[in-house]
Amino acid sequence: DPLTDEEIEAALADLEGWTREADAIRRTFGCADFRAAIAFVNAVADAAEAADHHPDIELRRYKRVTLTLTTHAAKAITRRDVELAAEIDRLAARIGAA
């Protein structure tokens, strides 16, 4: 089910760096170098596969990774997006992406 605007605002308050863009949430992470960015992308890919929920991933300027989450079937932001964003934040903290 799509989250309400209030639920999205509350979720974003707990997700540092994530912003709402229409029917998606987005965050850009900085990595130490290209290899660290690829390691981060691979860790996100593993988490996404485990959740069966896949973000749009952009690798920009060799060490910046932008992730966009939306639930395509609902054409909206859902709890699945928020949960994966939180998992991505945990991965970023462990790997050193900021």
GROMACS .gro file of N, CA and C in nm:
model
  294
    1ASP      N    1   0.084  -0.119   0.000
    1ASP     CA    2   0.000   0.000   0.000
    1ASP      C    3   0.088   0.125   0.000
    2PRO      N    4   0.050   0.226  -0.076
    2PRO     CA    5   0.125   0.352  -0.075
    2PRO      C    6   0.122   0.417   0.063
    3LEU      N    7   0.232   0.478   0.101
    3LEU     CA    8   0.236   0.554   0.226
    3LEU      C    9   0.170   0.689   0.205
    4THR      N   10   0.115   0.742   0.312
    4THR     CA   11   0.057   0.875   0.307
    4THR      C   12   0.170   0.977   0.311
    5ASP      N   13   0.140   1.101   0.278
    5ASP     CA   14   0.242   1.207   0.285
    5ASP      C   15   0.298   1.217   0.426
    6GLU      N   16   0.214   1.204   0.526
    6GLU     CA   17   0.259   1.212   0.665
    6GLU      C   18   0.351   1.096   0.700
    7GLU      N   19   0.319   0.977   0.653
    7GLU     CA   20   0.404   0.860   0.679
    7GLU      C   21   0.539   0.875   0.609
    8ILE      N   22   0.538   0.930   0.491
    8ILE     CA   23   0.664   0.951   0.418
    8ILE      C   24   0.749   1.054   0.491
    9GLU      N   25   0.690   1.163   0.534
    9GLU     CA   26   0.764   1.265   0.609
    9GLU      C   27   0.824   1.206   0.736
   10ALA      N   28   0.747   1.126   0.807
   10ALA     CA   29   0.797   1.064   0.931
   10ALA      C   30   0.912   0.969   0.900
   11ALA      N   31   0.899   0.892   0.794
   11ALA     CA   32   1.006   0.798   0.757
   11ALA      C   33   1.132   0.873   0.718
   12LEU      N   34   1.118   0.979   0.641
   12LEU     CA   35   1.235   1.056   0.598
   12LEU      C   36   1.305   1.124   0.715
   13ALA      N   37   1.230   1.156   0.819
   13ALA     CA   38   1.291   1.215   0.938
   13ALA      C   39   1.390   1.118   1.003
   14ASP      N   40   1.367   0.988   0.983
   14ASP     CA   41   1.455   0.886   1.039
   14ASP      C   42   1.561   0.837   0.940
   15LEU      N   43   1.555   0.885   0.817
   15LEU     CA   44   1.649   0.842   0.712
   15LEU      C   45   1.734   0.962   0.670
   16GLU      N   46   1.848   0.976   0.732
   16GLU     CA   47   1.934   1.091   0.705
   16GLU      C   48   1.980   1.094   0.560
   17GLY      N   49   1.962   1.208   0.496
   17GLY     CA   50   2.012   1.227   0.361
   17GLY      C   51   1.917   1.187   0.251
   18TRP      N   52   1.810   1.116   0.283
   18TRP     CA   53   1.712   1.075   0.182
   18TRP      C   54   1.613   1.189   0.161
   19THR      N   55   1.576   1.212   0.036
   19THR     CA   56   1.479   1.314   0.003
   19THR      C   57   1.369   1.254  -0.085
   20ARG      N   58   1.256   1.319  -0.081
   20ARG     CA   59   1.145   1.275  -0.164
   20ARG      C   60   1.151   1.349  -0.297
   21GLU      N   61   1.133   1.274  -0.403
   21GLU     CA   62   1.123   1.331  -0.536
   21GLU      C   63   1.005   1.265  -0.605
   22ALA      N   64   0.891   1.334  -0.602
   22ALA     CA   65   0.765   1.281  -0.657
   22ALA      C   66   0.729   1.151  -0.587
   23ASP      N   67   0.723   1.041  -0.660
   23ASP     CA   68   0.684   0.912  -0.603
   23ASP      C   69   0.804   0.823  -0.573
   24ALA      N   70   0.915   0.886  -0.532
   24ALA     CA   71   1.037   0.810  -0.502
   24ALA      C   72   1.113   0.880  -0.390
   25ILE      N   73   1.206   0.805  -0.331
   25ILE     CA   74   1.301   0.864  -0.237
   25ILE      C   75   1.440   0.841  -0.294
   26ARG      N   76   1.530   0.937  -0.267
   26ARG     CA   77   1.662   0.934  -0.331
   26ARG      C   78   1.769   0.981  -0.234
   27ARG      N   79   1.886   0.923  -0.249
   27ARG     CA   80   2.002   0.968  -0.173
   27ARG      C   81   2.128   0.943  -0.255
   28THR      N   82   2.223   1.034  -0.243
   28THR     CA   83   2.354   1.018  -0.305
   28THR      C   84   2.457   0.992  -0.196
   29PHE      N   85   2.539   0.891  -0.219
   29PHE     CA   86   2.645   0.853  -0.126
   29PHE      C   87   2.779   0.882  -0.190
   30GLY      N   88   2.873   0.931  -0.112
   30GLY     CA   89   3.010   0.950  -0.157
   30GLY      C   90   3.096   0.836  -0.105
   31CYS      N   91   3.182   0.786  -0.190
   31CYS     CA   92   3.272   0.677  -0.154
   31CYS      C   93   3.416   0.724  -0.170
   32ALA      N   94   3.507   0.653  -0.108
   32ALA     CA   95   3.648   0.693  -0.108
   32ALA      C   96   3.708   0.694  -0.248
   33ASP      N   97   3.671   0.595  -0.328
   33ASP     CA   98   3.726   0.583  -0.462
   33ASP      C   99   3.634   0.493  -0.546
   34PHE      N  100   3.675   0.465  -0.668
   34PHE     CA  101   3.593   0.386  -0.759
   34PHE      C  102   3.568   0.245  -0.704
   35ARG      N  103   3.672   0.181  -0.654
   35ARG     CA  104   3.655   0.045  -0.601
   35ARG      C  105   3.557   0.043  -0.484
   36ALA      N  106   3.564   0.143  -0.397
   36ALA     CA  107   3.472   0.150  -0.284
   36ALA      C  108   3.329   0.172  -0.333
   37ALA      N  109   3.312   0.252  -0.438
   37ALA     CA  110   3.179   0.275  -0.493
   37ALA      C  111   3.122   0.146  -0.551
   38ILE      N  112   3.204   0.070  -0.620
   38ILE     CA  113   3.158  -0.056  -0.677
   38ILE      C  114   3.127  -0.157  -0.566
   39ALA      N  115   3.207  -0.161  -0.462
   39ALA     CA  116   3.180  -0.250  -0.349
   39ALA      C  117   3.047  -0.213  -0.283
   40PHE      N  118   3.021  -0.083  -0.271
   40PHE     CA  119   2.894  -0.038  -0.214
   40PHE      C  120   2.778  -0.079  -0.305
   41VAL      N  121   2.791  -0.057  -0.434
   41VAL     CA  122   2.686  -0.097  -0.528
   41VAL      C  123   2.660  -0.248  -0.518
   42ASN      N  124   2.765  -0.327  -0.509
   42ASN     CA  125   2.748  -0.472  -0.497
   42ASN      C  126   2.676  -0.510  -0.368
   43ALA      N  127   2.708  -0.442  -0.259
   43ALA     CA  128   2.641  -0.469  -0.131
   43ALA      C  129   2.493  -0.431  -0.140
   44VAL      N  130   2.464  -0.318  -0.205
   44VAL     CA  131   2.324  -0.277  -0.225
   44VAL      C  132   2.252  -0.380  -0.313
   45ALA      N  133   2.319  -0.429  -0.416
   45ALA     CA  134   2.258  -0.529  -0.504
   45ALA      C  135   2.222  -0.655  -0.427
   46ASP      N  136   2.310  -0.698  -0.338
   46ASP     CA  137   2.281  -0.817  -0.257
   46ASP      C  138   2.160  -0.793  -0.167
   47ALA      N  139   2.155  -0.676  -0.103
   47ALA     CA  140   2.041  -0.643  -0.015
   47ALA      C  141   1.912  -0.634  -0.096
   48ALA      N  142   1.921  -0.576  -0.214
   48ALA     CA  143   1.803  -0.562  -0.299
   48ALA      C  144   1.752  -0.698  -0.345
   49GLU      N  145   1.841  -0.786  -0.381
   49GLU     CA  146   1.801  -0.921  -0.421
   49GLU      C  147   1.734  -0.993  -0.304
   50ALA      N  148   1.791  -0.980  -0.186
   50ALA     CA  149   1.734  -1.046  -0.068
   50ALA      C  150   1.594  -0.993  -0.038
   51ALA      N  151   1.573  -0.864  -0.062
   51ALA     CA  152   1.443  -0.802  -0.036
   51ALA      C  153   1.348  -0.815  -0.155
   52ASP      N  154   1.399  -0.861  -0.268
   52ASP     CA  155   1.323  -0.865  -0.394
   52ASP      C  156   1.261  -0.728  -0.422
   53HIS      N  157   1.346  -0.626  -0.406
   53HIS     CA  158   1.304  -0.486  -0.427
   53HIS      C  159   1.427  -0.410  -0.475
   54HIS      N  160   1.423  -0.359  -0.597
   54HIS     CA  161   1.544  -0.312  -0.663
   54HIS      C  162   1.543  -0.162  -0.688
   55PRO      N  163   1.646  -0.092  -0.641
   55PRO     CA  164   1.656   0.052  -0.664
   55PRO      C  165   1.712   0.083  -0.803
   56ASP      N  166   1.689   0.204  -0.847
   56ASP     CA  167   1.764   0.256  -0.962
   56ASP      C  168   1.898   0.299  -0.905
   57ILE      N  169   2.004   0.264  -0.974
   57ILE     CA  170   2.140   0.292  -0.927
   57ILE      C  171   2.214   0.371  -1.033
   58GLU      N  172   2.274   0.482  -0.991
   58GLU     CA  173   2.358   0.562  -1.081
   58GLU      C  174   2.496   0.577  -1.018
   59LEU      N  175   2.598   0.546  -1.094
   59LEU     CA  176   2.735   0.569  -1.051
   59LEU      C  177   2.781   0.695  -1.123
   60ARG      N  178   2.813   0.799  -1.047
   60ARG     CA  179   2.845   0.928  -1.106
   60ARG      C  180   2.984   0.973  -1.062
   61ARG      N  181   3.056   1.023  -1.157
   61ARG     CA  182   3.190   1.078  -1.129
   61ARG      C  183   3.276   0.979  -1.052
   62TYR      N  184   3.266   0.856  -1.083
   62TYR     CA  185   3.346   0.742  -1.040
   62TYR      C  186   3.341   0.708  -0.891
   63LYS      N  187   3.291   0.797  -0.806
   63LYS     CA  188   3.285   0.761  -0.664
   63LYS      C  189   3.160   0.812  -0.593
   64ARG      N  190   3.060   0.851  -0.670
   64ARG     CA  191   2.932   0.893  -0.612
   64ARG      C  192   2.823   0.800  -0.662
   65VAL      N  193   2.745   0.748  -0.569
   65VAL     CA  194   2.639   0.652  -0.601
   65VAL      C  195   2.505   0.714  -0.560
   66THR      N  196   2.415   0.728  -0.657
   66THR     CA  197   2.281   0.778  -0.628
   66THR      C  198   2.183   0.663  -0.640
   67LEU      N  199   2.103   0.647  -0.535
   67LEU     CA  200   2.003   0.540  -0.531
   67LEU      C  201   1.865   0.602  -0.525
   68THR      N  202   1.774   0.550  -0.607
   68THR     CA  203   1.636   0.596  -0.610
   68THR      C  204   1.546   0.476  -0.586
   69LEU      N  205   1.458   0.490  -0.488
   69LEU     CA  206   1.366   0.383  -0.451
   69LEU      C  207   1.222   0.425  -0.474
   70THR      N  208   1.146   0.339  -0.539
   70THR     CA  209   1.003   0.354  -0.555
   70THR      C  210   0.946   0.214  -0.575
   71THR      N  211   0.820   0.198  -0.545
   71THR     CA  212   0.754   0.070  -0.570
   71THR      C  213   0.678   0.085  -0.700
   72HIS      N  214   0.734   0.029  -0.806
   72HIS     CA  215   0.677   0.048  -0.940
   72HIS      C  216   0.534  -0.006  -0.950
   73ALA      N  217   0.506  -0.120  -0.889
   73ALA     CA  218   0.373  -0.179  -0.898
   73ALA      C  219   0.267  -0.087  -0.836
   74ALA      N  220   0.305  -0.016  -0.730
   74ALA     CA  221   0.211   0.075  -0.663
   74ALA      C  222   0.218   0.216  -0.721
   75LYS      N  223   0.324   0.243  -0.801
   75LYS     CA  224   0.348   0.377  -0.852
   75LYS      C  225   0.351   0.479  -0.739
   76ALA      N  226   0.420   0.438  -0.630
   76ALA     CA  227   0.421   0.520  -0.508
   76ALA      C  228   0.534   0.473  -0.417
   77ILE      N  229   0.553   0.550  -0.310
   77ILE     CA  230   0.647   0.512  -0.205
   77ILE      C  231   0.571   0.422  -0.107
   78THR      N  232   0.633   0.307  -0.077
   78THR     CA  233   0.571   0.213   0.016
   78THR      C  234   0.669   0.180   0.128
   79ARG      N  235   0.620   0.102   0.223
   79ARG     CA  236   0.704   0.058   0.334
   79ARG      C  237   0.827  -0.016   0.283
   80ARG      N  238   0.816  -0.086   0.172
   80ARG     CA  239   0.931  -0.159   0.117
   80ARG      C  240   1.045  -0.064   0.082
   81ASP      N  241   1.012   0.054   0.030
   81ASP     CA  242   1.115   0.153  -0.004
   81ASP      C  243   1.185   0.203   0.122
   82VAL      N  244   1.107   0.231   0.223
   82VAL     CA  245   1.163   0.281   0.350
   82VAL      C  246   1.251   0.176   0.414
   83GLU      N  247   1.205   0.051   0.414
   83GLU     CA  248   1.285  -0.056   0.475
   83GLU      C  249   1.416  -0.079   0.401
   84LEU      N  250   1.413  -0.075   0.268
   84LEU     CA  251   1.536  -0.092   0.192
   84LEU      C  252   1.629   0.028   0.211
   85ALA      N  253   1.574   0.147   0.219
   85ALA     CA  254   1.657   0.265   0.244
   85ALA      C  255   1.730   0.252   0.378
   86ALA      N  256   1.660   0.205   0.480
   86ALA     CA  257   1.723   0.185   0.611
   86ALA      C  258   1.834   0.080   0.603
   87GLU      N  259   1.810  -0.026   0.529
   87GLU     CA  260   1.913  -0.130   0.512
   87GLU      C  261   2.033  -0.073   0.435
   88ILE      N  262   2.008   0.006   0.334
   88ILE     CA  263   2.117   0.069   0.258
   88ILE      C  264   2.198   0.160   0.348
   89ASP      N  265   2.132   0.233   0.436
   89ASP     CA  266   2.205   0.319   0.531
   89ASP      C  267   2.295   0.236   0.622
   90ARG      N  268   2.246   0.121   0.667
   90ARG     CA  269   2.329   0.034   0.751
   90ARG      C  270   2.451  -0.015   0.673
   91LEU      N  271   2.429  -0.053   0.547
   91LEU     CA  272   2.541  -0.096   0.462
   91LEU      C  273   2.641   0.017   0.443
   92ALA      N  274   2.591   0.136   0.416
   92ALA     CA  275   2.678   0.252   0.395
   92ALA      C  276   2.765   0.280   0.517
   93ALA      N  277   2.705   0.270   0.634
   93ALA     CA  278   2.780   0.293   0.759
   93ALA      C  279   2.890   0.188   0.775
   94ARG      N  280   2.859   0.064   0.743
   94ARG     CA  281   2.955  -0.044   0.757
   94ARG      C  282   3.068  -0.032   0.655
   95ILE      N  283   3.034   0.009   0.534
   95ILE     CA  284   3.133   0.016   0.426
   95ILE      C  285   3.209   0.148   0.427
   96GLY      N  286   3.149   0.250   0.483
   96GLY     CA  287   3.215   0.381   0.486
   96GLY      C  288   3.170   0.475   0.378
   97ALA      N  289   3.053   0.451   0.318
   97ALA     CA  290   2.996   0.543   0.222
   97ALA      C  291   2.916   0.648   0.299
   98ALA      N  292   2.927   0.771   0.257
   98ALA     CA  293   2.857   0.877   0.330
   98ALA      C  294   2.777   0.965   0.237
   0.00000   0.00000   0.00000
